[in-house]
Amino acid sequence: MAQYLITGAAGFIGFHLARRLLHDGQSVVGVDNVNPYYDVRLKRDRLALLQAESRFQFVEADLADHGALGKVFAGIPFDVVYHLAAQAGVRHSLTHPQDYVDSNVTGMLEVLEGCRHSSVRHLVFASSSSVYGSNARQPFRESDGCDHPLSVYAATKRCGELLAHSYSHLFGLPATGMRFFTVYGPWGRPDMALFRFT
């Protein structure tokens, strides 16, 4: 049985991924800081469903807290790490830029260091369609340039991609980034357009 680490396990995508892995009989450690960017009760309700499973272990920690994640990596040899934790929201980044650097840049570095020093087989991480920035060509392509982000959020997500690329090159860490567009579904974030419109 493989051992998985999911950062952002109380979030929408992390929650669904953890449920799927648990359903498939896998063992999952979930990490989340349960920040109040949106209603914490929704995050706690998601976690309650996951914690009902014996193969799920939850660690409440802030990835920007140097050393907090190192303790998680030190205790368990993870096969795959899904790094989905991030400070989300383009508008919020206009007024709280430090939140984004702490979570999306420092947090990404902490995850990369944990993977590097514990020989993780594969890192899968969340990026964002926001990295395409001022790119006018549509539809977007993975090969399109992403050097002109239009928000602090986008800049920090692009920084995460570049850090992952560097670690992959320098330390042989296989890494796959996913540029999510608007995600939605059951247990989704209440600040997303779908829920606001309905």
PDB file of C-alpha atoms in Angstrom:
ATOM      1  CA  MET A   1       0.000   0.000   0.000  1.00  0.00           C
ATOM      2  CA  ALA A   2       1.375   3.387  -1.012  1.00  0.00           C
ATOM      3  CA  GLN A   3       1.639   6.277   1.426  1.00  0.00           C
ATOM      4  CA  TYR A   4       0.393   9.681   0.278  1.00  0.00           C
ATOM      5  CA  LEU A   5       0.794  13.182   1.668  1.00  0.00           C
ATOM      6  CA  ILE A   6      -1.776  15.810   0.720  1.00  0.00           C
ATOM      7  CA  THR A   7      -1.207  19.429   1.685  1.00  0.00           C
ATOM      8  CA  GLY A   8      -4.383  21.485   1.684  1.00  0.00           C
ATOM      9  CA  ALA A   9      -6.399  18.427   2.695  1.00  0.00           C
ATOM     10  CA  ALA A  10      -9.194  20.555   4.177  1.00  0.00           C
ATOM     11  CA  GLY A  11      -9.562  22.413   0.881  1.00  0.00           C
ATOM     12  CA  PHE A  12     -11.955  21.537  -1.917  1.00  0.00           C
ATOM     13  CA  ILE A  13      -9.556  19.672  -4.213  1.00  0.00           C
ATOM     14  CA  GLY A  14      -7.475  18.144  -1.439  1.00  0.00           C
ATOM     15  CA  PHE A  15     -10.591  16.828   0.289  1.00  0.00           C
ATOM     16  CA  HIS A  16     -11.867  15.102  -2.851  1.00  0.00           C
ATOM     17  CA  LEU A  17      -8.454  13.649  -3.670  1.00  0.00           C
ATOM     18  CA  ALA A  18      -8.079  12.292  -0.132  1.00  0.00           C
ATOM     19  CA  ARG A  19     -11.544  10.710  -0.285  1.00  0.00           C
ATOM     20  CA  ARG A  20     -10.693   9.021  -3.561  1.00  0.00           C
ATOM     21  CA  LEU A  21      -7.381   7.650  -2.333  1.00  0.00           C
ATOM     22  CA  LEU A  22      -8.987   6.393   0.878  1.00  0.00           C
ATOM     23  CA  HIS A  23     -11.795   4.810  -1.134  1.00  0.00           C
ATOM     24  CA  ASP A  24      -9.121   3.003  -3.156  1.00  0.00           C
ATOM     25  CA  GLY A  25      -7.621   1.577   0.046  1.00  0.00           C
ATOM     26  CA  GLN A  26      -4.625   3.897   0.302  1.00  0.00           C
ATOM     27  CA  SER A  27      -3.155   5.551   3.382  1.00  0.00           C
ATOM     28  CA  VAL A  28      -3.220   9.366   3.509  1.00  0.00           C
ATOM     29  CA  VAL A  29      -1.669  12.015   5.719  1.00  0.00           C
ATOM     30  CA  GLY A  30      -3.387  15.369   5.296  1.00  0.00           C
ATOM     31  CA  VAL A  31      -1.859  18.704   6.264  1.00  0.00           C
ATOM     32  CA  ASP A  32      -3.739  21.997   6.432  1.00  0.00           C
ATOM     33  CA  ASN A  33      -3.525  25.235   8.410  1.00  0.00           C
ATOM     34  CA  VAL A  34      -7.350  25.657   8.268  1.00  0.00           C
ATOM     35  CA  ASN A  35      -7.028  29.393   7.683  1.00  0.00           C
ATOM     36  CA  PRO A  36     -10.115  31.654   7.708  1.00  0.00           C
ATOM     37  CA  TYR A  37      -9.910  32.817   4.058  1.00  0.00           C
ATOM     38  CA  TYR A  38     -13.417  31.342   3.785  1.00  0.00           C
ATOM     39  CA  ASP A  39     -15.739  29.731   6.345  1.00  0.00           C
ATOM     40  CA  VAL A  40     -13.656  27.446   8.560  1.00  0.00           C
ATOM     41  CA  ARG A  41     -16.755  25.366   9.358  1.00  0.00           C
ATOM     42  CA  LEU A  42     -16.766  24.054   5.793  1.00  0.00           C
ATOM     43  CA  LYS A  43     -13.142  23.004   6.143  1.00  0.00           C
ATOM     44  CA  ARG A  44     -13.797  21.336   9.502  1.00  0.00           C
ATOM     45  CA  ASP A  45     -16.806  19.480   8.045  1.00  0.00           C
ATOM     46  CA  ARG A  46     -14.673  18.161   5.191  1.00  0.00           C
ATOM     47  CA  LEU A  47     -12.013  17.052   7.675  1.00  0.00           C
ATOM     48  CA  ALA A  48     -14.584  15.310   9.844  1.00  0.00           C
ATOM     49  CA  LEU A  49     -15.539  13.080   6.904  1.00  0.00           C
ATOM     50  CA  LEU A  50     -11.894  12.245   6.242  1.00  0.00           C
ATOM     51  CA  GLN A  51     -11.081  11.624   9.900  1.00  0.00           C
ATOM     52  CA  ALA A  52     -13.818   9.007  10.045  1.00  0.00           C
ATOM     53  CA  GLU A  53     -11.454   6.838   7.985  1.00  0.00           C
ATOM     54  CA  SER A  54      -8.839   4.884   9.938  1.00  0.00           C
ATOM     55  CA  ARG A  55      -6.242   5.273   7.164  1.00  0.00           C
ATOM     56  CA  PHE A  56      -6.366   9.084   7.341  1.00  0.00           C
ATOM     57  CA  GLN A  57      -4.138  11.082   9.650  1.00  0.00           C
ATOM     58  CA  PHE A  58      -4.500  14.861   9.962  1.00  0.00           C
ATOM     59  CA  VAL A  59      -1.776  17.327  10.918  1.00  0.00           C
ATOM     60  CA  GLU A  60      -2.763  20.962  11.447  1.00  0.00           C
ATOM     61  CA  ALA A  61       0.262  22.991  10.428  1.00  0.00           C
ATOM     62  CA  ASP A  62       1.240  26.072   8.468  1.00  0.00           C
ATOM     63  CA  LEU A  63       3.631  25.202   5.646  1.00  0.00           C
ATOM     64  CA  ALA A  64       5.383  28.552   6.027  1.00  0.00           C
ATOM     65  CA  ASP A  65       6.333  27.580   9.580  1.00  0.00           C
ATOM     66  CA  HIS A  66       9.890  26.435   8.974  1.00  0.00           C
ATOM     67  CA  GLY A  67      10.306  22.934  10.318  1.00  0.00           C
ATOM     68  CA  ALA A  68       6.620  22.068  10.795  1.00  0.00           C
ATOM     69  CA  LEU A  69       6.470  20.066   7.584  1.00  0.00           C
ATOM     70  CA  GLY A  70       9.896  18.581   8.206  1.00  0.00           C
ATOM     71  CA  LYS A  71       8.448  16.733  11.195  1.00  0.00           C
ATOM     72  CA  VAL A  72       5.751  15.235   8.980  1.00  0.00           C
ATOM     73  CA  PHE A  73       8.298  14.061   6.408  1.00  0.00           C
ATOM     74  CA  ALA A  74      10.577  12.696   9.135  1.00  0.00           C
ATOM     75  CA  GLY A  75       7.885  10.393  10.459  1.00  0.00           C
ATOM     76  CA  ILE A  76       6.610   8.712   7.302  1.00  0.00           C
ATOM     77  CA  PRO A  77       8.231   7.694   3.977  1.00  0.00           C
ATOM     78  CA  PHE A  78       5.824   9.123   1.395  1.00  0.00           C
ATOM     79  CA  ASP A  79       5.632   7.660  -2.090  1.00  0.00           C
ATOM     80  CA  VAL A  80       3.772  10.600  -3.618  1.00  0.00           C
ATOM     81  CA  VAL A  81       3.163  14.129  -2.361  1.00  0.00           C
ATOM     82  CA  TYR A  82       0.184  16.132  -3.609  1.00  0.00           C
ATOM     83  CA  HIS A  83       0.882  19.767  -2.794  1.00  0.00           C
ATOM     84  CA  LEU A  84      -2.492  21.504  -3.029  1.00  0.00           C
ATOM     85  CA  ALA A  85      -2.176  23.967  -0.144  1.00  0.00           C
ATOM     86  CA  ALA A  86      -2.041  27.624  -1.175  1.00  0.00           C
ATOM     87  CA  GLN A  87      -3.396  31.020  -0.378  1.00  0.00           C
ATOM     88  CA  ALA A  88      -6.046  31.353  -3.043  1.00  0.00           C
ATOM     89  CA  GLY A  89      -7.862  34.321  -4.489  1.00  0.00           C
ATOM     90  CA  VAL A  90      -6.663  37.005  -6.878  1.00  0.00           C
ATOM     91  CA  ARG A  91      -8.465  39.934  -5.210  1.00  0.00           C
ATOM     92  CA  HIS A  92      -7.224  39.086  -1.722  1.00  0.00           C
ATOM     93  CA  SER A  93      -3.641  39.242  -2.988  1.00  0.00           C
ATOM     94  CA  LEU A  94      -4.055  42.971  -3.686  1.00  0.00           C
ATOM     95  CA  THR A  95      -4.451  43.723   0.006  1.00  0.00           C
ATOM     96  CA  HIS A  96      -2.591  40.820   1.654  1.00  0.00           C
ATOM     97  CA  PRO A  97       0.460  40.080  -0.535  1.00  0.00           C
ATOM     98  CA  GLN A  98       2.534  38.693   2.341  1.00  0.00           C
ATOM     99  CA  ASP A  99      -0.016  35.883   2.833  1.00  0.00           C
ATOM    100  CA  TYR A 100       0.730  34.740  -0.726  1.00  0.00           C
ATOM    101  CA  VAL A 101       4.491  34.839  -0.424  1.00  0.00           C
ATOM    102  CA  ASP A 102       4.320  32.934   2.876  1.00  0.00           C
ATOM    103  CA  SER A 103       1.965  30.232   1.628  1.00  0.00           C
ATOM    104  CA  ASN A 104       2.682  29.941  -2.086  1.00  0.00           C
ATOM    105  CA  VAL A 105       6.421  30.574  -2.171  1.00  0.00           C
ATOM    106  CA  THR A 106       7.798  29.668   1.268  1.00  0.00           C
ATOM    107  CA  GLY A 107       5.273  26.830   1.585  1.00  0.00           C
ATOM    108  CA  MET A 108       6.278  25.457  -1.816  1.00  0.00           C
ATOM    109  CA  LEU A 109       9.948  25.605  -0.852  1.00  0.00           C
ATOM    110  CA  GLU A 110       9.252  23.699   2.381  1.00  0.00           C
ATOM    111  CA  VAL A 111       7.414  20.994   0.406  1.00  0.00           C
ATOM    112  CA  LEU A 112      10.248  20.736  -2.124  1.00  0.00           C
ATOM    113  CA  GLU A 113      12.830  20.439   0.634  1.00  0.00           C
ATOM    114  CA  GLY A 114      10.779  17.737   2.343  1.00  0.00           C
ATOM    115  CA  CYS A 115      10.489  15.789  -0.908  1.00  0.00           C
ATOM    116  CA  ARG A 116      14.177  16.208  -1.662  1.00  0.00           C
ATOM    117  CA  HIS A 117      15.421  14.963   1.691  1.00  0.00           C
ATOM    118  CA  SER A 118      13.031  12.029   1.961  1.00  0.00           C
ATOM    119  CA  SER A 119      13.356  10.640  -1.575  1.00  0.00           C
ATOM    120  CA  VAL A 120       9.718  11.111  -2.577  1.00  0.00           C
ATOM    121  CA  ARG A 121       9.047   9.336  -5.876  1.00  0.00           C
ATOM    122  CA  HIS A 122       6.799  12.055  -7.335  1.00  0.00           C
ATOM    123  CA  LEU A 123       5.525  15.521  -6.458  1.00  0.00           C
ATOM    124  CA  VAL A 124       2.236  16.672  -7.952  1.00  0.00           C
ATOM    125  CA  PHE A 125       1.442  20.312  -7.239  1.00  0.00           C
ATOM    126  CA  ALA A 126      -1.296  22.839  -7.920  1.00  0.00           C
ATOM    127  CA  SER A 127      -0.536  25.863 -10.014  1.00  0.00           C
ATOM    128  CA  SER A 128      -3.121  28.140 -11.606  1.00  0.00           C
ATOM    129  CA  SER A 129      -4.420  29.347 -14.944  1.00  0.00           C
ATOM    130  CA  SER A 130      -3.611  32.815 -13.587  1.00  0.00           C
ATOM    131  CA  VAL A 131       0.032  32.264 -14.545  1.00  0.00           C
ATOM    132  CA  TYR A 132      -0.924  32.902 -18.181  1.00  0.00           C
ATOM    133  CA  GLY A 133      -1.368  36.565 -17.205  1.00  0.00           C
ATOM    134  CA  SER A 134      -1.469  38.920 -20.164  1.00  0.00           C
ATOM    135  CA  ASN A 135      -1.204  36.119 -22.723  1.00  0.00           C
ATOM    136  CA  ALA A 136      -3.757  37.088 -25.400  1.00  0.00           C
ATOM    137  CA  ARG A 137      -3.706  33.866 -27.440  1.00  0.00           C
ATOM    138  CA  GLN A 138      -6.547  31.492 -26.686  1.00  0.00           C
ATOM    139  CA  PRO A 139      -7.038  28.735 -25.984  1.00  0.00           C
ATOM    140  CA  PHE A 140      -4.028  28.696 -23.681  1.00  0.00           C
ATOM    141  CA  ARG A 141      -1.332  26.116 -24.303  1.00  0.00           C
ATOM    142  CA  GLU A 142       1.114  24.629 -21.828  1.00  0.00           C
ATOM    143  CA  SER A 143       3.926  25.929 -24.027  1.00  0.00           C
ATOM    144  CA  ASP A 144       2.694  29.547 -23.859  1.00  0.00           C
ATOM    145  CA  GLY A 145       4.911  32.066 -22.116  1.00  0.00           C
ATOM    146  CA  CYS A 146       4.009  32.834 -18.517  1.00  0.00           C
ATOM    147  CA  ASP A 147       6.359  35.694 -17.753  1.00  0.00           C
ATOM    148  CA  HIS A 148       3.812  38.481 -17.324  1.00  0.00           C
ATOM    149  CA  PRO A 149       1.601  37.679 -14.299  1.00  0.00           C
ATOM    150  CA  LEU A 150      -1.089  40.250 -13.580  1.00  0.00           C
ATOM    151  CA  SER A 151      -1.536  39.653  -9.839  1.00  0.00           C
ATOM    152  CA  VAL A 152       0.543  38.819  -6.798  1.00  0.00           C
ATOM    153  CA  TYR A 153      -1.310  35.504  -6.621  1.00  0.00           C
ATOM    154  CA  ALA A 154      -0.284  34.634 -10.201  1.00  0.00           C
ATOM    155  CA  ALA A 155       3.316  35.680  -9.581  1.00  0.00           C
ATOM    156  CA  THR A 156       3.589  33.430  -6.521  1.00  0.00           C
ATOM    157  CA  LYS A 157       2.085  30.458  -8.361  1.00  0.00           C
ATOM    158  CA  ARG A 158       4.514  30.970 -11.245  1.00  0.00           C
ATOM    159  CA  CYS A 159       7.340  31.152  -8.725  1.00  0.00           C
ATOM    160  CA  GLY A 160       6.232  27.755  -7.414  1.00  0.00           C
ATOM    161  CA  GLU A 161       6.427  26.312 -10.914  1.00  0.00           C
ATOM    162  CA  LEU A 162       9.948  27.664 -11.370  1.00  0.00           C
ATOM    163  CA  LEU A 163      11.090  26.326  -7.998  1.00  0.00           C
ATOM    164  CA  ALA A 164       9.724  22.882  -8.893  1.00  0.00           C
ATOM    165  CA  HIS A 165      11.534  23.010 -12.222  1.00  0.00           C
ATOM    166  CA  SER A 166      14.801  23.874 -10.473  1.00  0.00           C
ATOM    167  CA  TYR A 167      14.446  21.066  -7.923  1.00  0.00           C
ATOM    168  CA  SER A 168      13.599  18.609 -10.661  1.00  0.00           C
ATOM    169  CA  HIS A 169      16.721  19.604 -12.572  1.00  0.00           C
ATOM    170  CA  LEU A 170      19.084  19.832  -9.599  1.00  0.00           C
ATOM    171  CA  PHE A 171      17.916  16.925  -7.477  1.00  0.00           C
ATOM    172  CA  GLY A 172      16.090  14.606  -9.889  1.00  0.00           C
ATOM    173  CA  LEU A 173      12.714  15.139  -8.208  1.00  0.00           C
ATOM    174  CA  PRO A 174       9.937  14.170 -10.625  1.00  0.00           C
ATOM    175  CA  ALA A 175       7.337  16.948 -10.438  1.00  0.00           C
ATOM    176  CA  THR A 176       4.074  17.573 -12.245  1.00  0.00           C
ATOM    177  CA  GLY A 177       2.289  20.926 -12.029  1.00  0.00           C
ATOM    178  CA  MET A 178      -1.402  21.366 -12.779  1.00  0.00           C
ATOM    179  CA  ARG A 179      -2.680  24.777 -13.886  1.00  0.00           C
ATOM    180  CA  PHE A 180      -6.216  24.695 -12.546  1.00  0.00           C
ATOM    181  CA  PHE A 181      -8.876  26.942 -14.021  1.00  0.00           C
ATOM    182  CA  THR A 182     -12.122  27.535 -12.109  1.00  0.00           C
ATOM    183  CA  VAL A 183     -12.810  24.335 -10.183  1.00  0.00           C
ATOM    184  CA  TYR A 184     -16.253  23.560  -8.814  1.00  0.00           C
ATOM    185  CA  GLY A 185     -18.389  20.788  -7.453  1.00  0.00           C
ATOM    186  CA  PRO A 186     -19.828  19.414  -4.202  1.00  0.00           C
ATOM    187  CA  TRP A 187     -18.139  20.852  -1.109  1.00  0.00           C
ATOM    188  CA  GLY A 188     -16.697  23.640  -3.272  1.00  0.00           C
ATOM    189  CA  ARG A 189     -15.335  26.993  -2.142  1.00  0.00           C
ATOM    190  CA  PRO A 190     -18.168  29.443  -1.439  1.00  0.00           C
ATOM    191  CA  ASP A 191     -16.213  32.386  -2.906  1.00  0.00           C
ATOM    192  CA  MET A 192     -16.102  30.849  -6.407  1.00  0.00           C
ATOM    193  CA  ALA A 193     -18.227  32.258  -9.228  1.00  0.00           C
ATOM    194  CA  LEU A 194     -20.519  29.235  -9.545  1.00  0.00           C
ATOM    195  CA  PHE A 195     -21.731  29.503  -5.974  1.00  0.00           C
ATOM    196  CA  ARG A 196     -22.000  33.280  -6.080  1.00  0.00           C
ATOM    197  CA  PHE A 197     -24.099  33.172  -9.257  1.00  0.00           C
ATOM    198  CA  THR A 198     -26.437  30.474  -7.950  1.00  0.00           C
TER     199      THR A 198
END
